[in-house]
């Protein structure tokens, strides 16, 4: 049945389940998905999940979020650099997982970010 197979259309309409691998392959983005994910992980590791080494950001980098931004590279580096996570949460342990390339925007990596720590100092 359709439920067992999962991705097939149930009528004359196309399936509501997209073929992610095909979409990413058809997009032919210059950086392979695995390499793009490795770059994202390197970016996160460069500063423990908070901000990033400015040398990893292009000069025309922009930080855009639902409530903040756009911020230029300099504005982002200054803003994120003003937050002292290590002092505020000395035992912080980041937990990043579920990395995947967006099939609709193959230049974008999504992941889930969690973390644990004890707030013992000023931010």
mmCIF file with all atom_site columns, C-alpha atoms in Angstrom:
data_model
loop_
_atom_site.group_PDB
_atom_site.id
_atom_site.type_symbol
_atom_site.label_atom_id
_atom_site.label_alt_id
_atom_site.label_comp_id
_atom_site.label_asym_id
_atom_site.label_entity_id
_atom_site.label_seq_id
_atom_site.pdbx_PDB_ins_code
_atom_site.Cartn_x
_atom_site.Cartn_y
_atom_site.Cartn_z
_atom_site.occupancy
_atom_site.B_iso_or_equiv
_atom_site.pdbx_formal_charge
_atom_site.auth_seq_id
_atom_site.auth_comp_id
_atom_site.auth_asym_id
_atom_site.auth_atom_id
_atom_site.pdbx_PDB_model_num
ATOM 1   C CA . UNK A 1 1   ? 0.000  0.000  0.000  1.00 0.00 ? 1   UNK A CA 1
ATOM 2   C CA . UNK A 1 2   ? 0.972  3.649  -0.254 1.00 0.00 ? 2   UNK A CA 1
ATOM 3   C CA . UNK A 1 3   ? 1.461  3.887  3.491  1.00 0.00 ? 3   UNK A CA 1
ATOM 4   C CA . UNK A 1 4   ? 3.975  1.068  3.420  1.00 0.00 ? 4   UNK A CA 1
ATOM 5   C CA . UNK A 1 5   ? 6.001  2.525  0.571  1.00 0.00 ? 5   UNK A CA 1
ATOM 6   C CA . UNK A 1 6   ? 5.758  6.079  1.868  1.00 0.00 ? 6   UNK A CA 1
ATOM 7   C CA . UNK A 1 7   ? 6.737  8.288  -1.045 1.00 0.00 ? 7   UNK A CA 1
ATOM 8   C CA . UNK A 1 8   ? 4.356  7.399  -3.855 1.00 0.00 ? 8   UNK A CA 1
ATOM 9   C CA . UNK A 1 9   ? 1.460  9.636  -4.855 1.00 0.00 ? 9   UNK A CA 1
ATOM 10  C CA . UNK A 1 10  ? -1.946 8.474  -3.705 1.00 0.00 ? 10  UNK A CA 1
ATOM 11  C CA . UNK A 1 11  ? -3.855 9.866  -6.708 1.00 0.00 ? 11  UNK A CA 1
ATOM 12  C CA . UNK A 1 12  ? -3.208 11.792 -9.895 1.00 0.00 ? 12  UNK A CA 1
ATOM 13  C CA . UNK A 1 13  ? -1.421 14.410 -7.808 1.00 0.00 ? 13  UNK A CA 1
ATOM 14  C CA . UNK A 1 14  ? 2.321  14.238 -7.222 1.00 0.00 ? 14  UNK A CA 1
ATOM 15  C CA . UNK A 1 15  ? 3.493  12.867 -3.923 1.00 0.00 ? 15  UNK A CA 1
ATOM 16  C CA . UNK A 1 16  ? 3.645  15.227 -0.983 1.00 0.00 ? 16  UNK A CA 1
ATOM 17  C CA . UNK A 1 17  ? 6.914  13.511 -0.032 1.00 0.00 ? 17  UNK A CA 1
ATOM 18  C CA . UNK A 1 18  ? 9.760  15.022 -2.017 1.00 0.00 ? 18  UNK A CA 1
ATOM 19  C CA . UNK A 1 19  ? 12.770 13.148 -3.321 1.00 0.00 ? 19  UNK A CA 1
ATOM 20  C CA . UNK A 1 20  ? 15.446 15.017 -1.388 1.00 0.00 ? 20  UNK A CA 1
ATOM 21  C CA . UNK A 1 21  ? 18.398 13.241 -2.958 1.00 0.00 ? 21  UNK A CA 1
ATOM 22  C CA . UNK A 1 22  ? 17.126 13.973 -6.469 1.00 0.00 ? 22  UNK A CA 1
ATOM 23  C CA . UNK A 1 23  ? 16.446 17.635 -5.697 1.00 0.00 ? 23  UNK A CA 1
ATOM 24  C CA . UNK A 1 24  ? 19.930 18.116 -4.266 1.00 0.00 ? 24  UNK A CA 1
ATOM 25  C CA . UNK A 1 25  ? 21.537 16.282 -7.186 1.00 0.00 ? 25  UNK A CA 1
ATOM 26  C CA . UNK A 1 26  ? 19.508 18.273 -9.731 1.00 0.00 ? 26  UNK A CA 1
ATOM 27  C CA . UNK A 1 27  ? 20.536 21.554 -8.097 1.00 0.00 ? 27  UNK A CA 1
ATOM 28  C CA . UNK A 1 28  ? 24.207 20.740 -8.791 1.00 0.00 ? 28  UNK A CA 1
ATOM 29  C CA . UNK A 1 29  ? 25.416 23.127 -6.080 1.00 0.00 ? 29  UNK A CA 1
ATOM 30  C CA . UNK A 1 30  ? 29.180 23.687 -6.297 1.00 0.00 ? 30  UNK A CA 1
ATOM 31  C CA . UNK A 1 31  ? 29.827 22.191 -2.844 1.00 0.00 ? 31  UNK A CA 1
ATOM 32  C CA . UNK A 1 32  ? 28.801 18.579 -2.282 1.00 0.00 ? 32  UNK A CA 1
ATOM 33  C CA . UNK A 1 33  ? 26.349 18.022 0.600  1.00 0.00 ? 33  UNK A CA 1
ATOM 34  C CA . UNK A 1 34  ? 28.862 16.108 2.733  1.00 0.00 ? 34  UNK A CA 1
ATOM 35  C CA . UNK A 1 35  ? 31.496 18.816 2.319  1.00 0.00 ? 35  UNK A CA 1
ATOM 36  C CA . UNK A 1 36  ? 28.930 21.541 3.073  1.00 0.00 ? 36  UNK A CA 1
ATOM 37  C CA . UNK A 1 37  ? 27.940 19.767 6.283  1.00 0.00 ? 37  UNK A CA 1
ATOM 38  C CA . UNK A 1 38  ? 31.617 19.390 7.238  1.00 0.00 ? 38  UNK A CA 1
ATOM 39  C CA . UNK A 1 39  ? 32.084 23.144 6.698  1.00 0.00 ? 39  UNK A CA 1
ATOM 40  C CA . UNK A 1 40  ? 29.063 23.890 8.900  1.00 0.00 ? 40  UNK A CA 1
ATOM 41  C CA . UNK A 1 41  ? 30.437 21.645 11.638 1.00 0.00 ? 41  UNK A CA 1
ATOM 42  C CA . UNK A 1 42  ? 33.848 23.322 11.374 1.00 0.00 ? 42  UNK A CA 1
ATOM 43  C CA . UNK A 1 43  ? 32.150 26.705 11.649 1.00 0.00 ? 43  UNK A CA 1
ATOM 44  C CA . UNK A 1 44  ? 30.355 25.623 14.831 1.00 0.00 ? 44  UNK A CA 1
ATOM 45  C CA . UNK A 1 45  ? 33.480 24.031 16.317 1.00 0.00 ? 45  UNK A CA 1
ATOM 46  C CA . UNK A 1 46  ? 35.551 27.174 15.734 1.00 0.00 ? 46  UNK A CA 1
ATOM 47  C CA . UNK A 1 47  ? 33.963 28.900 18.741 1.00 0.00 ? 47  UNK A CA 1
ATOM 48  C CA . UNK A 1 48  ? 32.132 26.156 20.610 1.00 0.00 ? 48  UNK A CA 1
ATOM 49  C CA . UNK A 1 49  ? 28.814 26.782 18.863 1.00 0.00 ? 49  UNK A CA 1
ATOM 50  C CA . UNK A 1 50  ? 28.631 30.502 19.642 1.00 0.00 ? 50  UNK A CA 1
ATOM 51  C CA . UNK A 1 51  ? 29.686 32.771 16.823 1.00 0.00 ? 51  UNK A CA 1
ATOM 52  C CA . UNK A 1 52  ? 32.580 31.767 14.655 1.00 0.00 ? 52  UNK A CA 1
ATOM 53  C CA . UNK A 1 53  ? 36.116 32.543 13.739 1.00 0.00 ? 53  UNK A CA 1
ATOM 54  C CA . UNK A 1 54  ? 35.720 35.751 11.664 1.00 0.00 ? 54  UNK A CA 1
ATOM 55  C CA . UNK A 1 55  ? 38.199 34.369 9.139  1.00 0.00 ? 55  UNK A CA 1
ATOM 56  C CA . UNK A 1 56  ? 35.593 31.733 8.232  1.00 0.00 ? 56  UNK A CA 1
ATOM 57  C CA . UNK A 1 57  ? 33.099 34.428 7.184  1.00 0.00 ? 57  UNK A CA 1
ATOM 58  C CA . UNK A 1 58  ? 33.166 36.000 3.759  1.00 0.00 ? 58  UNK A CA 1
ATOM 59  C CA . UNK A 1 59  ? 33.494 39.799 3.631  1.00 0.00 ? 59  UNK A CA 1
ATOM 60  C CA . UNK A 1 60  ? 29.915 40.085 2.341  1.00 0.00 ? 60  UNK A CA 1
ATOM 61  C CA . UNK A 1 61  ? 28.536 37.755 5.053  1.00 0.00 ? 61  UNK A CA 1
ATOM 62  C CA . UNK A 1 62  ? 25.134 38.730 6.474  1.00 0.00 ? 62  UNK A CA 1
ATOM 63  C CA . UNK A 1 63  ? 23.451 37.291 9.544  1.00 0.00 ? 63  UNK A CA 1
ATOM 64  C CA . UNK A 1 64  ? 19.696 37.200 8.994  1.00 0.00 ? 64  UNK A CA 1
ATOM 65  C CA . UNK A 1 65  ? 17.272 35.794 11.568 1.00 0.00 ? 65  UNK A CA 1
ATOM 66  C CA . UNK A 1 66  ? 13.536 36.114 12.135 1.00 0.00 ? 66  UNK A CA 1
ATOM 67  C CA . UNK A 1 67  ? 13.950 38.843 14.763 1.00 0.00 ? 67  UNK A CA 1
ATOM 68  C CA . UNK A 1 68  ? 17.512 40.104 14.241 1.00 0.00 ? 68  UNK A CA 1
ATOM 69  C CA . UNK A 1 69  ? 19.282 41.379 11.167 1.00 0.00 ? 69  UNK A CA 1
ATOM 70  C CA . UNK A 1 70  ? 20.439 41.610 8.639  1.00 0.00 ? 70  UNK A CA 1
ATOM 71  C CA . UNK A 1 71  ? 23.786 42.195 10.309 1.00 0.00 ? 71  UNK A CA 1
ATOM 72  C CA . UNK A 1 72  ? 27.004 42.747 8.361  1.00 0.00 ? 72  UNK A CA 1
ATOM 73  C CA . UNK A 1 73  ? 30.035 40.591 9.110  1.00 0.00 ? 73  UNK A CA 1
ATOM 74  C CA . UNK A 1 74  ? 31.504 43.256 11.411 1.00 0.00 ? 74  UNK A CA 1
ATOM 75  C CA . UNK A 1 75  ? 28.208 43.858 13.231 1.00 0.00 ? 75  UNK A CA 1
ATOM 76  C CA . UNK A 1 76  ? 27.699 40.115 13.730 1.00 0.00 ? 76  UNK A CA 1
ATOM 77  C CA . UNK A 1 77  ? 31.247 39.514 14.979 1.00 0.00 ? 77  UNK A CA 1
ATOM 78  C CA . UNK A 1 78  ? 30.970 42.457 17.400 1.00 0.00 ? 78  UNK A CA 1
ATOM 79  C CA . UNK A 1 79  ? 27.538 41.393 18.672 1.00 0.00 ? 79  UNK A CA 1
ATOM 80  C CA . UNK A 1 80  ? 28.334 37.733 19.187 1.00 0.00 ? 80  UNK A CA 1
ATOM 81  C CA . UNK A 1 81  ? 31.788 38.567 20.566 1.00 0.00 ? 81  UNK A CA 1
ATOM 82  C CA . UNK A 1 82  ? 30.221 40.646 23.323 1.00 0.00 ? 82  UNK A CA 1
ATOM 83  C CA . UNK A 1 83  ? 28.526 37.569 24.809 1.00 0.00 ? 83  UNK A CA 1
ATOM 84  C CA . UNK A 1 84  ? 30.856 35.693 27.159 1.00 0.00 ? 84  UNK A CA 1
ATOM 85  C CA . UNK A 1 85  ? 29.326 32.225 27.240 1.00 0.00 ? 85  UNK A CA 1
ATOM 86  C CA . UNK A 1 86  ? 32.398 30.662 28.846 1.00 0.00 ? 86  UNK A CA 1
ATOM 87  C CA . UNK A 1 87  ? 32.131 32.928 31.902 1.00 0.00 ? 87  UNK A CA 1
ATOM 88  C CA . UNK A 1 88  ? 28.358 32.705 32.118 1.00 0.00 ? 88  UNK A CA 1
ATOM 89  C CA . UNK A 1 89  ? 28.197 28.916 31.619 1.00 0.00 ? 89  UNK A CA 1
ATOM 90  C CA . UNK A 1 90  ? 31.626 27.472 32.504 1.00 0.00 ? 90  UNK A CA 1
ATOM 91  C CA . UNK A 1 91  ? 30.373 23.886 32.157 1.00 0.00 ? 91  UNK A CA 1
ATOM 92  C CA . UNK A 1 92  ? 28.459 24.468 28.918 1.00 0.00 ? 92  UNK A CA 1
ATOM 93  C CA . UNK A 1 93  ? 28.236 21.471 26.622 1.00 0.00 ? 93  UNK A CA 1
ATOM 94  C CA . UNK A 1 94  ? 26.840 22.096 23.156 1.00 0.00 ? 94  UNK A CA 1
ATOM 95  C CA . UNK A 1 95  ? 24.776 19.367 21.491 1.00 0.00 ? 95  UNK A CA 1
ATOM 96  C CA . UNK A 1 96  ? 24.394 19.797 17.744 1.00 0.00 ? 96  UNK A CA 1
ATOM 97  C CA . UNK A 1 97  ? 22.846 17.072 15.615 1.00 0.00 ? 97  UNK A CA 1
ATOM 98  C CA . UNK A 1 98  ? 20.603 16.270 12.660 1.00 0.00 ? 98  UNK A CA 1
ATOM 99  C CA . UNK A 1 99  ? 22.759 18.037 10.054 1.00 0.00 ? 99  UNK A CA 1
ATOM 100 C CA . UNK A 1 100 ? 21.259 18.022 6.577  1.00 0.00 ? 100 UNK A CA 1
ATOM 101 C CA . UNK A 1 101 ? 21.342 20.052 3.397  1.00 0.00 ? 101 UNK A CA 1
ATOM 102 C CA . UNK A 1 102 ? 18.100 21.793 2.489  1.00 0.00 ? 102 UNK A CA 1
ATOM 103 C CA . UNK A 1 103 ? 16.820 20.285 -0.789 1.00 0.00 ? 103 UNK A CA 1
ATOM 104 C CA . UNK A 1 104 ? 15.067 23.562 -1.674 1.00 0.00 ? 104 UNK A CA 1
ATOM 105 C CA . UNK A 1 105 ? 18.112 25.710 -0.861 1.00 0.00 ? 105 UNK A CA 1
ATOM 106 C CA . UNK A 1 106 ? 21.125 23.442 -1.417 1.00 0.00 ? 106 UNK A CA 1
ATOM 107 C CA . UNK A 1 107 ? 23.521 26.098 -0.160 1.00 0.00 ? 107 UNK A CA 1
ATOM 108 C CA . UNK A 1 108 ? 21.964 25.879 3.333  1.00 0.00 ? 108 UNK A CA 1
ATOM 109 C CA . UNK A 1 109 ? 22.652 23.412 6.144  1.00 0.00 ? 109 UNK A CA 1
ATOM 110 C CA . UNK A 1 110 ? 20.049 22.888 8.842  1.00 0.00 ? 110 UNK A CA 1
ATOM 111 C CA . UNK A 1 111 ? 20.685 21.279 12.198 1.00 0.00 ? 111 UNK A CA 1
ATOM 112 C CA . UNK A 1 112 ? 19.268 21.110 15.692 1.00 0.00 ? 112 UNK A CA 1
ATOM 113 C CA . UNK A 1 113 ? 21.128 22.943 18.449 1.00 0.00 ? 113 UNK A CA 1
ATOM 114 C CA . UNK A 1 114 ? 20.777 22.104 22.089 1.00 0.00 ? 114 UNK A CA 1
ATOM 115 C CA . UNK A 1 115 ? 23.056 22.532 25.032 1.00 0.00 ? 115 UNK A CA 1
ATOM 116 C CA . UNK A 1 116 ? 23.451 22.175 28.744 1.00 0.00 ? 116 UNK A CA 1
ATOM 117 C CA . UNK A 1 117 ? 25.194 24.309 31.301 1.00 0.00 ? 117 UNK A CA 1
ATOM 118 C CA . UNK A 1 118 ? 24.960 25.969 34.659 1.00 0.00 ? 118 UNK A CA 1
ATOM 119 C CA . UNK A 1 119 ? 24.528 29.745 34.611 1.00 0.00 ? 119 UNK A CA 1
ATOM 120 C CA . UNK A 1 120 ? 27.012 30.875 37.269 1.00 0.00 ? 120 UNK A CA 1
ATOM 121 C CA . UNK A 1 121 ? 28.458 34.114 35.870 1.00 0.00 ? 121 UNK A CA 1
ATOM 122 C CA . UNK A 1 122 ? 27.500 37.298 34.033 1.00 0.00 ? 122 UNK A CA 1
ATOM 123 C CA . UNK A 1 123 ? 26.699 37.348 30.350 1.00 0.00 ? 123 UNK A CA 1
#
